């Protein structure tokens, strides 16, 4: 009985669940933010396999307020279920050169204003990380020039300073394989041109593997900039240029119906033991996010993927680090 | 499926997509259209969407995913779908393309943008050979409460402008009243209809939404049939007896979560719920209804095909005989 419901974390690492959850109901698949009962069941299920925080999208803030009356009340409810906080907010902006996209400097004022609005309106949840895609979709940015990468760096330096100094929140860049800053060289330039005090990396293992970047090497190179992880796996490297194919690479690529899988999937390409070895060697400590978006594609489901990832942490990765 | 030259059957497409990134791949749409065709439908009502994950939800997306509107029609024909009847547009939904977070017809300041968005879809419908632009008629009660006279007048002015615009393109405007709409009392609705141009603006009657809102659909149709130019057919499994449509977050708390009574499902397959189908079919026959009957399966459980297949049986064996008298 002793392992039942115990937290996954140990002395150095604690675990958060990056939320893409959906619930199957008599009305089809719906968001768990549609009722207190569904949200409560979600909290209990992820806490039941040892996660201690959630990460979610900023467009869920309104629903949390509706459900609980305030974000403080929402966090109190989470804590009563063993979920300490909303560790990270993923900033969901559909980039568009007319008003909001990082490589277009004319849009920076608006983007900075919206980011600050999210900082103000998310108080009470215990947010520590503000996760952003640092550039637009690749086909909207290309050709990816140094000047465009510099423009992105300027924006996130500005926003990162605001979130950290104003709200104590770290701005973490999350490089989707289909975004404008994706290759090893683009990543090197971006982190060279951003301020290490204000701009951090949320290292998403699957996204980097799909983009042809070794996430373990990236961690070693940028370990002092890594403020968070999205640990998930993949079965595929994008060798066909899907990242630049319109209208969409993430779910509509003709070569690949599903890019993302949970840790522990058979045949996964991410070398998680090597990553944990590097984390141990460098003494990395903090919250680790576990993610598996689109887990239901092809007949999977979110609870099962979440539990399989938890098993992998407990039985494969914790013995390496923590 | 055909009955009389005046009535044509179509199938909704709004049951397939749940969430932004779901049901985005073309092969999923191909299977959905083949299911639709296998059920006997050769016409569909599209649902307006936004963003790159909705290949049939925006005219630009259709061009991007199919090459052109003409090629889109050819692909539909390959799948057994020969006609787009209509498209449902909810202007209150955000639009990445038009850069807004929802447009409110009761606010005159938003009318120009709403008219332009409606025009995007009306032009597409004309090009694809469809007949009807179906629009959410009013914001939910929870947004403004019961509508003031000023807001009612503003909404009417908005739809009259939209109706004139679509008419100029050969497209009918049909306003869809849902279960959350204000003006629930039939007399309130009648008074508002007096402000709408009957030549260019009609009503889309949704049998389940109206039943959920407490209406006897047959009586409602017999009263307003002269204004009804489009019909959505689905059954209702429960009525909002506690007037929870007035809650500010009724879209989630009532529709998705079932309200205080925890209703698991509001809408059902034809013949499974509260709608008086013999009475309605008789009323359609008596009034010589001429238009589309769009069969919907939205807000039902997976797999979506099951509901559609059951509806096909009910249409063939129960509704069509009733319509024929």
Coordinates of C-alpha atoms in Angstrom, one line a residue:
Chain A
X1 CA 0.0 0.0 0.0
X2 CA 2.8 2.4 0.6
X3 CA 3.3 3.5 -3.0
X4 CA -0.4 4.2 -3.6
X5 CA -1.0 7.9 -4.4
X6 CA 2.5 8.9 -3.4
X7 CA 4.1 12.0 -5.1
X8 CA 6.4 11.2 -7.9
X9 CA 8.9 13.8 -6.8
X10 CA 11.9 13.3 -4.5
X11 CA 14.6 15.6 -3.0
X12 CA 15.5 17.3 -6.3
X13 CA 12.7 17.0 -8.7
X14 CA 8.9 17.5 -8.5
X15 CA 6.5 16.8 -11.3
X16 CA 3.8 18.8 -13.0
X17 CA 1.3 17.6 -15.6
X18 CA 1.0 19.8 -18.7
X19 CA -2.7 19.8 -19.4
X20 CA -4.2 18.8 -22.7
X21 CA -6.8 16.6 -21.0
X22 CA -10.2 15.9 -22.5
X23 CA -13.1 14.0 -21.0
X24 CA -15.3 11.5 -22.8
X25 CA -18.9 12.2 -22.0
X26 CA -22.4 11.4 -23.2
X27 CA -22.0 14.7 -25.2
X28 CA -18.8 13.6 -26.7
X29 CA -15.3 14.8 -25.8
X30 CA -15.4 18.0 -23.7
X31 CA -13.0 20.0 -21.6
X32 CA -12.7 19.1 -17.9
X33 CA -13.0 22.8 -17.2
X34 CA -16.7 22.5 -18.1
X35 CA -17.7 21.6 -14.5
X36 CA -16.3 21.4 -11.0
X37 CA -17.0 17.6 -10.9
X38 CA -15.0 17.0 -14.1
X39 CA -12.2 19.3 -13.0
X40 CA -12.1 17.6 -9.6
X41 CA -11.9 14.1 -11.1
X42 CA -9.0 15.3 -13.3
X43 CA -7.1 16.6 -10.3
X44 CA -7.7 13.4 -8.3
X45 CA -6.5 11.3 -11.2
X46 CA -3.3 13.1 -11.8
X47 CA -2.6 13.5 -8.1
X48 CA -3.4 9.8 -7.8
X49 CA -0.3 8.9 -9.9
X50 CA 1.9 11.4 -8.1
X51 CA 1.9 14.7 -10.0
X52 CA 1.9 17.7 -7.7
X53 CA 1.1 20.6 -10.0
X54 CA -0.5 21.3 -13.3
X55 CA 0.5 23.5 -16.3
X56 CA -2.2 24.8 -18.5
X57 CA -3.1 27.3 -21.1
X58 CA -3.9 30.9 -20.3
X59 CA -7.3 30.7 -22.1
X60 CA -8.5 28.5 -19.3
X61 CA -8.2 31.3 -16.7
X62 CA -11.8 32.5 -17.3
X63 CA -13.2 29.0 -16.9
X64 CA -11.3 28.6 -13.6
X65 CA -12.8 31.8 -12.3
X66 CA -16.3 30.8 -13.4
X67 CA -16.0 27.4 -11.7
X68 CA -14.5 28.6 -8.3
X69 CA -15.3 32.3 -8.1
X70 CA -11.7 33.3 -8.0
X71 CA -8.3 32.0 -8.9
X72 CA -7.3 31.9 -5.2
X73 CA -10.3 29.6 -4.5
X74 CA -9.4 27.5 -7.5
X75 CA -5.8 27.0 -6.1
X76 CA -7.2 26.2 -2.7
X77 CA -9.3 23.5 -4.2
X78 CA -6.4 22.2 -6.1
X79 CA -4.3 22.1 -3.0
X80 CA -7.0 20.2 -1.2
X81 CA -6.5 17.5 -3.8
X82 CA -2.7 17.4 -3.6
X83 CA -2.1 19.7 -6.6
X84 CA 0.0 22.6 -5.3
X85 CA -0.3 25.2 -8.0
X86 CA -0.6 26.0 -11.7
X87 CA 3.1 25.9 -12.2
X88 CA 3.1 27.3 -15.7
X89 CA 0.8 29.1 -18.1
X90 CA 1.2 28.4 -21.8
X91 CA 0.6 31.7 -23.5
X92 CA -1.8 30.8 -26.4
X93 CA -1.4 33.4 -29.1
X94 CA -2.3 32.7 -32.7
X95 CA 0.5 34.7 -34.2
X96 CA -0.5 37.0 -37.0
X97 CA 1.7 39.7 -38.6
X98 CA -1.2 42.2 -38.5
X99 CA -1.1 42.4 -34.7
X100 CA 1.0 39.9 -32.9
X101 CA 4.1 38.0 -34.0
X102 CA 7.6 38.1 -32.5
X103 CA 9.6 38.7 -35.6
X104 CA 7.6 41.8 -36.5
X105 CA 8.8 44.7 -34.2
X106 CA 5.7 46.7 -34.9
X107 CA 3.6 44.2 -33.0
X108 CA 5.8 44.2 -29.9
X109 CA 3.9 46.8 -27.9
X110 CA 0.7 44.9 -28.3
X111 CA 2.3 41.6 -27.4
X112 CA 4.0 43.0 -24.3
X113 CA 0.7 44.5 -23.2
X114 CA -1.2 41.3 -23.6
X115 CA 1.5 39.4 -21.7
X116 CA 1.3 41.8 -18.9
X117 CA -2.5 41.5 -18.9
X118 CA -2.0 37.7 -18.5
X119 CA 0.4 38.3 -15.6
X120 CA -2.1 40.5 -13.8
X121 CA -5.1 38.3 -14.4
X122 CA -3.4 35.0 -13.4
X123 CA -2.4 36.2 -9.9
X124 CA -3.4 33.7 -7.2
X125 CA -2.5 30.4 -9.0
X126 CA 1.1 30.3 -7.9
X127 CA 2.4 30.5 -11.5
X128 CA 6.2 30.3 -11.8
X129 CA 6.7 30.0 -15.6
X130 CA 5.2 31.8 -18.5
X131 CA 5.7 29.5 -21.5
X132 CA 5.7 31.0 -25.0
X133 CA 6.4 29.9 -28.5
X134 CA 9.3 32.4 -29.3
X135 CA 8.6 32.8 -33.0
X136 CA 5.7 32.3 -35.4
X137 CA 5.0 29.3 -37.6
X138 CA 8.0 28.6 -39.8
X139 CA 6.2 29.3 -43.1
X140 CA 5.1 32.7 -41.7
X141 CA 8.6 33.6 -40.6
X142 CA 10.8 32.3 -43.5
X143 CA 13.2 33.2 -44.6
X144 CA 14.5 33.1 -41.1
X145 CA 17.1 35.8 -41.0
X146 CA 19.4 37.0 -38.2
X147 CA 17.4 40.2 -38.0
X148 CA 14.2 38.3 -37.4
X149 CA 15.8 36.2 -34.7
X150 CA 17.1 39.4 -33.1
X151 CA 13.6 40.9 -33.3
X152 CA 12.2 37.8 -31.4
X153 CA 15.0 38.1 -28.9
X154 CA 14.2 41.8 -28.3
X155 CA 10.6 41.0 -27.6
X156 CA 11.3 38.2 -25.2
X157 CA 14.0 40.2 -23.4
X158 CA 11.4 42.9 -22.8
X159 CA 8.6 40.5 -21.8
X160 CA 11.0 38.3 -19.7
X161 CA 12.1 41.4 -17.7
X162 CA 8.5 42.4 -17.1
X163 CA 7.4 39.0 -16.0
X164 CA 10.3 38.3 -13.7
X165 CA 10.8 41.7 -12.1
X166 CA 7.1 42.6 -12.0
X167 CA 5.6 39.3 -11.1
X168 CA 8.4 36.8 -10.2
X169 CA 7.6 34.7 -13.2
X170 CA 10.1 33.3 -15.6
X171 CA 9.5 33.6 -19.3
X172 CA 10.3 30.2 -20.9
X173 CA 10.6 29.7 -24.6
X174 CA 9.2 26.5 -26.0
X175 CA 10.4 25.6 -29.5
X176 CA 7.7 23.8 -31.4
X177 CA 9.3 21.9 -34.3
X178 CA 7.2 23.9 -36.7
X179 CA 8.1 27.4 -35.3
X180 CA 10.6 29.9 -36.8
X181 CA 13.4 29.1 -34.3
X182 CA 13.9 25.4 -34.4
X183 CA 17.4 24.3 -35.7
X184 CA 20.5 24.0 -33.6
X185 CA 22.0 27.1 -35.2
X186 CA 18.8 29.2 -34.8
X187 CA 18.6 28.1 -31.2
X188 CA 22.2 29.0 -30.6
X189 CA 21.8 32.5 -31.9
X190 CA 18.5 33.1 -30.1
X191 CA 19.9 32.2 -26.7
X192 CA 23.1 34.1 -27.4
X193 CA 21.0 37.2 -28.2
X194 CA 18.6 36.9 -25.3
X195 CA 19.4 38.0 -21.8
X196 CA 20.1 35.0 -19.6
X197 CA 18.6 36.9 -16.7
X198 CA 15.2 37.1 -18.3
X199 CA 14.7 34.5 -21.0
X200 CA 14.7 30.8 -20.2
X201 CA 14.2 27.6 -22.1
X202 CA 11.3 25.1 -21.5
X203 CA 13.0 22.1 -23.0
X204 CA 10.4 20.0 -24.9
X205 CA 12.1 16.7 -25.7
X206 CA 9.9 15.5 -28.5
X207 CA 9.8 18.8 -30.3
X208 CA 13.5 19.0 -30.5
X209 CA 13.9 15.4 -31.6
X210 CA 11.4 15.9 -34.4
X211 CA 13.3 19.1 -35.5
X212 CA 16.5 17.1 -35.6
X213 CA 18.0 18.6 -32.5
X214 CA 19.4 16.4 -29.7
X215 CA 17.6 17.5 -26.5
X216 CA 20.3 16.0 -24.3
X217 CA 23.0 18.0 -26.0
X218 CA 20.7 21.1 -25.9
X219 CA 20.3 20.6 -22.2
X220 CA 24.0 20.4 -21.7
X221 CA 24.6 23.5 -23.7
X222 CA 21.9 25.6 -22.1
X223 CA 21.4 24.0 -18.7
X224 CA 21.6 27.3 -16.8
X225 CA 18.8 28.6 -19.0
X226 CA 16.6 25.6 -18.5
X227 CA 13.7 26.6 -16.2
X228 CA 11.3 23.9 -17.2
X229 CA 10.7 20.8 -19.2
X230 CA 8.0 19.3 -21.3
X231 CA 9.0 15.6 -21.3
X232 CA 7.3 13.7 -24.0
X233 CA 8.3 11.3 -26.7
X234 CA 8.0 10.8 -30.5
X235 CA 8.4 8.1 -33.0
X236 CA 9.3 10.4 -35.9
X237 CA 11.9 12.9 -37.0
X238 CA 10.7 15.4 -39.6
X239 CA 12.7 14.4 -42.6
X240 CA 10.2 15.6 -45.2
X241 CA 10.0 19.2 -44.4
X242 CA 6.6 19.0 -42.7
X243 CA 7.6 21.8 -40.4
X244 CA 7.2 24.3 -43.3
X245 CA 4.2 22.8 -45.0
X246 CA 0.9 24.8 -45.0
X247 CA -1.6 24.8 -43.6
X248 CA -0.3 23.0 -40.5
X249 CA 2.5 20.6 -39.4
X250 CA 1.2 19.7 -35.9
X251 CA -1.9 17.7 -36.7
X252 CA -2.3 17.9 -40.5
X253 CA 1.1 16.7 -41.8
X254 CA 0.4 14.3 -44.6
X255 CA 3.3 12.1 -43.5
X256 CA 2.5 11.8 -39.8
X257 CA -0.9 11.5 -38.2
X258 CA 0.5 11.7 -34.6
X259 CA 3.8 13.2 -33.6
X260 CA 3.7 13.1 -29.8
X261 CA 3.6 10.2 -27.4
X262 CA 4.0 9.8 -23.7
X263 CA 7.2 8.8 -22.0
X264 CA 7.4 5.0 -22.0
X265 CA 6.0 4.5 -25.5
X266 CA 7.5 1.6 -27.3
X267 CA 10.0 2.7 -29.9
X268 CA 10.3 6.3 -28.6
X269 CA 13.2 8.3 -29.9
X270 CA 14.0 10.5 -26.9
X271 CA 16.8 9.2 -24.7
X272 CA 15.3 10.0 -21.3
X273 CA 17.9 8.1 -19.3
X274 CA 20.7 10.1 -20.9
X275 CA 18.8 13.3 -20.2
X276 CA 18.3 12.4 -16.5
X277 CA 22.0 11.5 -16.4
X278 CA 22.9 14.9 -17.6
X279 CA 20.4 16.5 -15.2
X280 CA 22.1 14.6 -12.3
X281 CA 25.6 15.4 -13.5
X282 CA 24.8 19.1 -13.5
X283 CA 22.8 19.1 -10.3
X284 CA 19.6 20.4 -12.0
X285 CA 16.7 20.7 -9.5
X286 CA 13.2 21.9 -9.8
X287 CA 9.8 21.2 -11.4
X288 CA 9.6 18.9 -14.4
X289 CA 6.6 19.1 -16.7
X290 CA 5.2 15.9 -18.2
X291 CA 3.3 16.3 -21.5
X292 CA 1.6 14.2 -24.1
X293 CA -0.6 16.4 -26.2
X294 CA -3.0 14.7 -28.7
X295 CA -2.7 11.5 -26.7
X296 CA -6.1 10.5 -28.0
X297 CA -5.1 10.4 -31.7
X298 CA -5.4 6.9 -32.9
X299 CA -7.4 5.6 -30.0
X300 CA -5.3 6.5 -27.0
X301 CA -6.5 8.4 -24.0
X302 CA -5.1 10.9 -21.6
X303 CA -5.4 9.1 -18.2
X304 CA -3.6 6.0 -19.6
X305 CA -0.8 8.1 -21.1
X306 CA -0.5 10.1 -17.9
X307 CA -0.2 6.9 -15.9
X308 CA 2.3 5.3 -18.2
X309 CA 4.5 8.4 -18.1
X310 CA 4.3 8.3 -14.3
X311 CA 5.4 4.6 -14.3
X312 CA 8.4 5.6 -16.4
X313 CA 9.4 8.3 -14.0
X314 CA 9.0 6.0 -10.9
X315 CA 10.7 2.9 -12.3
X316 CA 13.1 4.2 -15.0
X317 CA 14.1 7.8 -14.3
X318 CA 14.0 8.3 -10.6
X319 CA 16.7 5.7 -10.0
X320 CA 18.9 7.8 -12.3
X321 CA 18.3 11.2 -10.7
X322 CA 16.4 11.9 -7.5
Chain B
X1 CA -32.7 11.7 -49.7
X2 CA -35.6 13.6 -51.4
X3 CA -39.3 13.9 -50.6
X4 CA -41.0 16.6 -52.6
X5 CA -39.4 19.1 -55.0
X6 CA -39.8 21.6 -52.2
X7 CA -38.1 19.7 -49.4
X8 CA -34.5 18.6 -49.4
X9 CA -32.5 16.7 -46.7
X10 CA -29.1 17.6 -45.7
X11 CA -26.8 16.5 -42.9
X12 CA -25.0 18.7 -40.4
X13 CA -21.2 18.5 -39.9
X14 CA -21.1 20.0 -36.5
X15 CA -21.0 16.7 -34.7
X16 CA -17.5 15.8 -35.8
X17 CA -15.1 18.5 -34.4
X18 CA -14.4 18.6 -30.7
X19 CA -11.7 21.1 -29.7
X20 CA -9.5 23.2 -31.9
X21 CA -7.0 20.6 -33.1
X22 CA -9.4 17.6 -33.4
X23 CA -10.9 16.5 -36.7
X24 CA -8.3 18.5 -38.7
X25 CA -7.0 16.0 -41.2
X26 CA -8.4 15.6 -44.6
X27 CA -8.7 11.8 -44.3
X28 CA -10.9 12.3 -41.3
X29 CA -13.1 14.6 -43.3
X30 CA -13.2 12.0 -46.1
X31 CA -14.4 9.3 -43.8
X32 CA -17.0 11.6 -42.3
X33 CA -18.3 12.5 -45.7
X34 CA -18.4 8.8 -46.7
X35 CA -20.4 8.0 -43.5
X36 CA -22.7 10.9 -44.4
X37 CA -23.2 9.6 -47.9
X38 CA -23.7 6.0 -46.7
X39 CA -26.5 7.3 -44.5
X40 CA -28.2 8.5 -47.7
X41 CA -27.4 12.2 -47.5
X42 CA -26.0 13.9 -50.6
X43 CA -26.0 17.4 -49.1
X44 CA -24.3 18.9 -46.1
X45 CA -24.4 22.0 -43.9
X46 CA -20.9 23.3 -43.2
X47 CA -20.0 24.9 -39.9
X48 CA -17.9 28.1 -39.9
X49 CA -14.7 27.8 -37.9
X50 CA -11.5 29.6 -37.4
X51 CA -7.8 28.8 -37.5
X52 CA -5.7 26.4 -39.5
X53 CA -7.1 23.2 -38.0
X54 CA -10.5 23.5 -39.7
X55 CA -10.0 22.6 -43.4
X56 CA -13.7 23.0 -44.3
X57 CA -14.5 25.8 -41.9
X58 CA -13.2 28.8 -43.8
X59 CA -13.2 29.7 -47.4
X60 CA -9.5 30.4 -47.3
X61 CA -8.9 27.0 -45.7
X62 CA -10.9 25.3 -48.4
X63 CA -8.8 26.9 -51.1
X64 CA -5.6 26.0 -49.1
X65 CA -6.6 22.4 -48.5
X66 CA -8.5 21.6 -51.7
X67 CA -6.9 24.0 -54.2
X68 CA -10.0 25.9 -55.1
X69 CA -13.7 25.9 -54.4
X70 CA -14.3 24.0 -57.7
X71 CA -11.9 21.3 -56.6
X72 CA -13.6 21.2 -53.2
X73 CA -16.9 20.5 -54.9
X74 CA -15.2 17.8 -57.0
X75 CA -13.8 16.1 -53.9
X76 CA -17.2 16.2 -52.2
X77 CA -18.7 14.6 -55.2
X78 CA -16.1 11.8 -55.1
X79 CA -17.2 11.2 -51.5
X80 CA -20.9 11.2 -52.5
X81 CA -21.8 14.7 -51.4
X82 CA -23.3 16.7 -54.3
X83 CA -24.5 19.8 -52.6
X84 CA -23.6 22.2 -49.9
X85 CA -27.0 23.4 -48.6
X86 CA -25.8 26.0 -46.1
X87 CA -23.3 27.1 -43.6
X88 CA -23.8 27.9 -39.9
X89 CA -21.9 30.9 -38.6
X90 CA -21.8 32.0 -35.0
X91 CA -20.4 35.5 -35.0
X92 CA -19.9 35.4 -31.3
X93 CA -17.1 32.9 -31.7
X94 CA -13.6 34.4 -31.9
X95 CA -12.0 34.7 -35.3
X96 CA -8.3 34.5 -35.9
X97 CA -8.8 35.7 -39.5
X98 CA -10.9 38.7 -38.7
X99 CA -9.0 39.4 -35.5
X100 CA -11.9 39.6 -33.1
X101 CA -13.0 37.8 -30.0
X102 CA -16.6 37.6 -31.1
X103 CA -19.1 40.0 -32.6
X104 CA -22.3 41.0 -31.0
X105 CA -25.2 41.9 -33.2
X106 CA -26.9 43.9 -30.4
X107 CA -24.0 46.4 -30.5
X108 CA -24.1 48.8 -33.4
X109 CA -20.4 49.5 -33.1
X110 CA -19.8 45.9 -34.2
X111 CA -22.1 45.8 -37.1
X112 CA -19.7 46.7 -39.8
X113 CA -17.3 44.0 -38.8
X114 CA -20.1 41.5 -38.5
X115 CA -21.4 42.4 -41.9
X116 CA -18.0 41.9 -43.4
X117 CA -17.5 38.6 -41.8
X118 CA -20.9 37.4 -43.0
X119 CA -20.0 38.6 -46.5
X120 CA -16.9 36.3 -46.5
X121 CA -19.2 33.3 -46.0
X122 CA -22.0 34.5 -48.2
X123 CA -19.6 35.0 -51.1
X124 CA -18.3 31.5 -50.6
X125 CA -21.8 30.0 -50.3
X126 CA -22.7 31.6 -53.6
X127 CA -19.6 30.3 -55.3
X128 CA -20.1 26.7 -53.9
X129 CA -23.8 26.8 -55.0
X130 CA -25.4 26.8 -51.6
X131 CA -28.5 28.5 -50.6
X132 CA -28.6 29.5 -47.0
X133 CA -26.3 31.4 -44.5
X134 CA -27.5 30.3 -41.0
X135 CA -26.5 32.8 -38.2
X136 CA -26.8 32.6 -34.5
X137 CA -29.6 35.1 -34.0
X138 CA -28.8 36.6 -30.6
X139 CA -26.1 36.5 -27.9
X140 CA -27.0 34.3 -25.0
X141 CA -29.2 35.6 -22.3
X142 CA -26.4 35.5 -19.8
X143 CA -24.5 38.2 -21.7
X144 CA -27.0 41.1 -21.5
X145 CA -30.0 39.6 -19.7
X146 CA -33.3 40.1 -21.3
X147 CA -32.7 42.3 -24.3
X148 CA -33.5 46.0 -24.0
X149 CA -35.6 47.6 -26.8
X150 CA -32.4 49.3 -28.0
X151 CA -30.5 46.1 -28.3
X152 CA -33.4 44.4 -30.0
X153 CA -33.6 47.2 -32.5
X154 CA -29.8 47.0 -33.0
X155 CA -29.9 43.3 -33.7
X156 CA -32.7 43.7 -36.1
X157 CA -30.9 46.4 -38.0
X158 CA -27.8 44.3 -38.1
X159 CA -29.7 41.3 -39.6
X160 CA -31.6 43.4 -42.0
X161 CA -28.3 44.6 -43.4
X162 CA -26.9 41.1 -43.5
X163 CA -30.1 39.9 -45.1
X164 CA -29.9 42.5 -47.8
X165 CA -26.3 41.7 -48.4
X166 CA -26.8 37.9 -48.8
X167 CA -29.9 38.4 -50.9
X168 CA -27.8 40.4 -53.4
X169 CA -25.6 37.3 -53.7
X170 CA -28.6 34.9 -54.0
X171 CA -28.2 33.5 -50.5
X172 CA -31.0 33.4 -47.9
X173 CA -30.3 34.6 -44.4
X174 CA -31.7 32.3 -41.6
X175 CA -31.5 33.3 -38.0
X176 CA -31.0 30.4 -35.6
X177 CA -32.5 30.8 -32.1
X178 CA -30.8 28.5 -29.6
X179 CA -31.7 27.3 -26.1
X180 CA -29.7 30.1 -24.5
X181 CA -31.2 33.0 -26.5
X182 CA -33.2 35.7 -24.9
X183 CA -36.7 36.4 -26.2
X184 CA -37.9 33.0 -25.1
X185 CA -41.5 34.0 -25.0
X186 CA -43.2 33.6 -28.3
X187 CA -44.8 37.0 -28.1
X188 CA -41.4 38.6 -27.5
X189 CA -40.1 36.9 -30.5
X190 CA -43.1 37.9 -32.6
X191 CA -42.6 41.5 -31.6
X192 CA -38.9 41.3 -32.6
X193 CA -39.8 39.7 -35.9
X194 CA -41.8 42.7 -36.8
X195 CA -38.5 44.6 -37.0
X196 CA -37.0 42.1 -39.4
X197 CA -37.5 42.3 -43.2
X198 CA -39.5 39.2 -44.1
X199 CA -38.3 39.4 -47.6
X200 CA -34.6 38.9 -46.7
X201 CA -34.4 37.6 -43.2
X202 CA -35.9 34.3 -42.1
X203 CA -35.7 32.0 -39.1
X204 CA -33.8 28.7 -38.8
X205 CA -36.0 26.5 -36.6
X206 CA -34.0 24.1 -34.5
X207 CA -36.3 21.5 -33.1
X208 CA -34.1 20.4 -30.2
X209 CA -32.9 23.9 -29.1
X210 CA -36.5 25.2 -29.0
X211 CA -37.7 22.1 -27.1
X212 CA -34.9 22.5 -24.6
X213 CA -36.1 26.1 -24.2
X214 CA -39.5 25.0 -23.3
X215 CA -41.4 25.4 -26.5
X216 CA -43.9 23.0 -28.2
X217 CA -42.1 22.9 -31.5
X218 CA -45.2 22.1 -33.5
X219 CA -47.1 25.0 -32.0
X220 CA -44.1 27.3 -32.5
X221 CA -43.7 26.2 -36.1
X222 CA -47.4 26.7 -36.9
X223 CA -47.2 30.2 -35.5
X224 CA -44.0 31.3 -37.2
X225 CA -43.9 29.1 -40.3
X226 CA -44.3 32.0 -42.6
X227 CA -40.9 33.2 -41.4
X228 CA -39.1 29.9 -41.2
X229 CA -36.8 29.4 -44.2
X230 CA -34.5 26.7 -42.8
X231 CA -34.8 23.8 -40.3
X232 CA -32.5 21.9 -38.1
X233 CA -33.8 18.5 -37.0
X234 CA -32.7 16.8 -33.9
X235 CA -34.5 15.5 -30.8
X236 CA -34.3 17.0 -27.3
X237 CA -33.9 14.8 -24.3
X238 CA -34.6 17.3 -21.5
X239 CA -36.1 20.8 -21.0
X240 CA -34.4 23.7 -19.2
X241 CA -37.1 23.8 -16.5
X242 CA -35.0 25.9 -14.1
X243 CA -34.4 28.7 -16.5
X244 CA -30.7 28.1 -16.2
X245 CA -30.1 29.6 -19.6
X246 CA -30.0 32.9 -17.7
X247 CA -26.7 32.0 -16.0
X248 CA -23.7 34.0 -17.2
X249 CA -21.7 30.9 -18.1
X250 CA -24.6 28.8 -19.3
X251 CA -22.7 27.6 -22.4
X252 CA -20.5 25.6 -20.0
X253 CA -22.6 25.1 -16.9
X254 CA -25.8 24.3 -18.6
X255 CA -25.0 22.9 -22.0
X256 CA -21.8 21.0 -21.3
X257 CA -22.2 20.2 -17.6
X258 CA -25.9 19.7 -17.5
X259 CA -26.9 22.4 -15.1
X260 CA -28.1 21.9 -11.5
X261 CA -29.9 18.7 -12.5
X262 CA -26.8 17.2 -14.1
X263 CA -28.5 16.4 -17.4
X264 CA -26.1 14.1 -19.1
X265 CA -27.2 14.9 -22.6
X266 CA -29.6 17.5 -24.0
X267 CA -29.9 16.4 -27.6
X268 CA -30.6 13.0 -29.1
X269 CA -31.4 11.0 -32.2
X270 CA -34.6 11.7 -34.0
X271 CA -37.4 9.9 -32.3
X272 CA -35.6 9.4 -29.0
X273 CA -36.9 12.4 -27.1
X274 CA -39.5 15.0 -26.6
X275 CA -40.2 16.3 -30.1
X276 CA -43.6 15.5 -31.5
X277 CA -42.4 14.2 -34.9
X278 CA -45.8 13.1 -36.3
X279 CA -47.1 16.5 -35.4
X280 CA -44.2 18.4 -36.9
X281 CA -44.2 16.4 -40.1
X282 CA -47.9 17.1 -40.5
X283 CA -47.3 20.7 -39.9
X284 CA -44.6 20.8 -42.5
X285 CA -46.9 19.1 -45.0
X286 CA -49.8 21.3 -44.2
X287 CA -47.8 24.5 -44.6
X288 CA -46.0 23.2 -47.7
X289 CA -42.7 23.9 -46.2
X290 CA -40.1 24.5 -49.0
X291 CA -36.5 24.4 -47.8
X292 CA -33.8 22.3 -46.3
X293 CA -34.2 19.8 -43.4
X294 CA -30.8 19.6 -41.9
X295 CA -30.4 16.6 -39.6
X296 CA -28.0 17.2 -36.8
X297 CA -26.2 14.9 -34.3
X298 CA -24.2 17.5 -32.4
X299 CA -23.5 17.1 -28.6
X300 CA -23.9 13.3 -28.8
X301 CA -21.5 10.6 -27.7
X302 CA -18.8 9.0 -29.8
X303 CA -18.8 7.4 -32.2
X304 CA -20.6 10.1 -34.2
X305 CA -21.5 7.6 -37.0
X306 CA -23.8 5.7 -34.7
X307 CA -26.2 8.6 -34.3
X308 CA -26.2 9.4 -38.0
X309 CA -26.9 5.9 -38.9
X310 CA -29.8 5.7 -36.5
X311 CA -31.2 9.0 -37.8
X312 CA -31.0 7.6 -41.3
X313 CA -33.2 4.7 -40.3
X314 CA -35.7 7.0 -38.6
X315 CA -36.0 9.3 -41.5
X316 CA -36.5 6.5 -44.0
X317 CA -39.0 4.5 -41.9
X318 CA -40.8 7.1 -39.9
X319 CA -40.4 10.7 -40.9
X320 CA -40.6 10.4 -44.7
X321 CA -43.8 8.3 -44.5
X322 CA -45.2 10.9 -42.2
X323 CA -44.2 13.7 -44.6
X324 CA -45.8 11.9 -47.5
X325 CA -49.0 11.6 -45.5

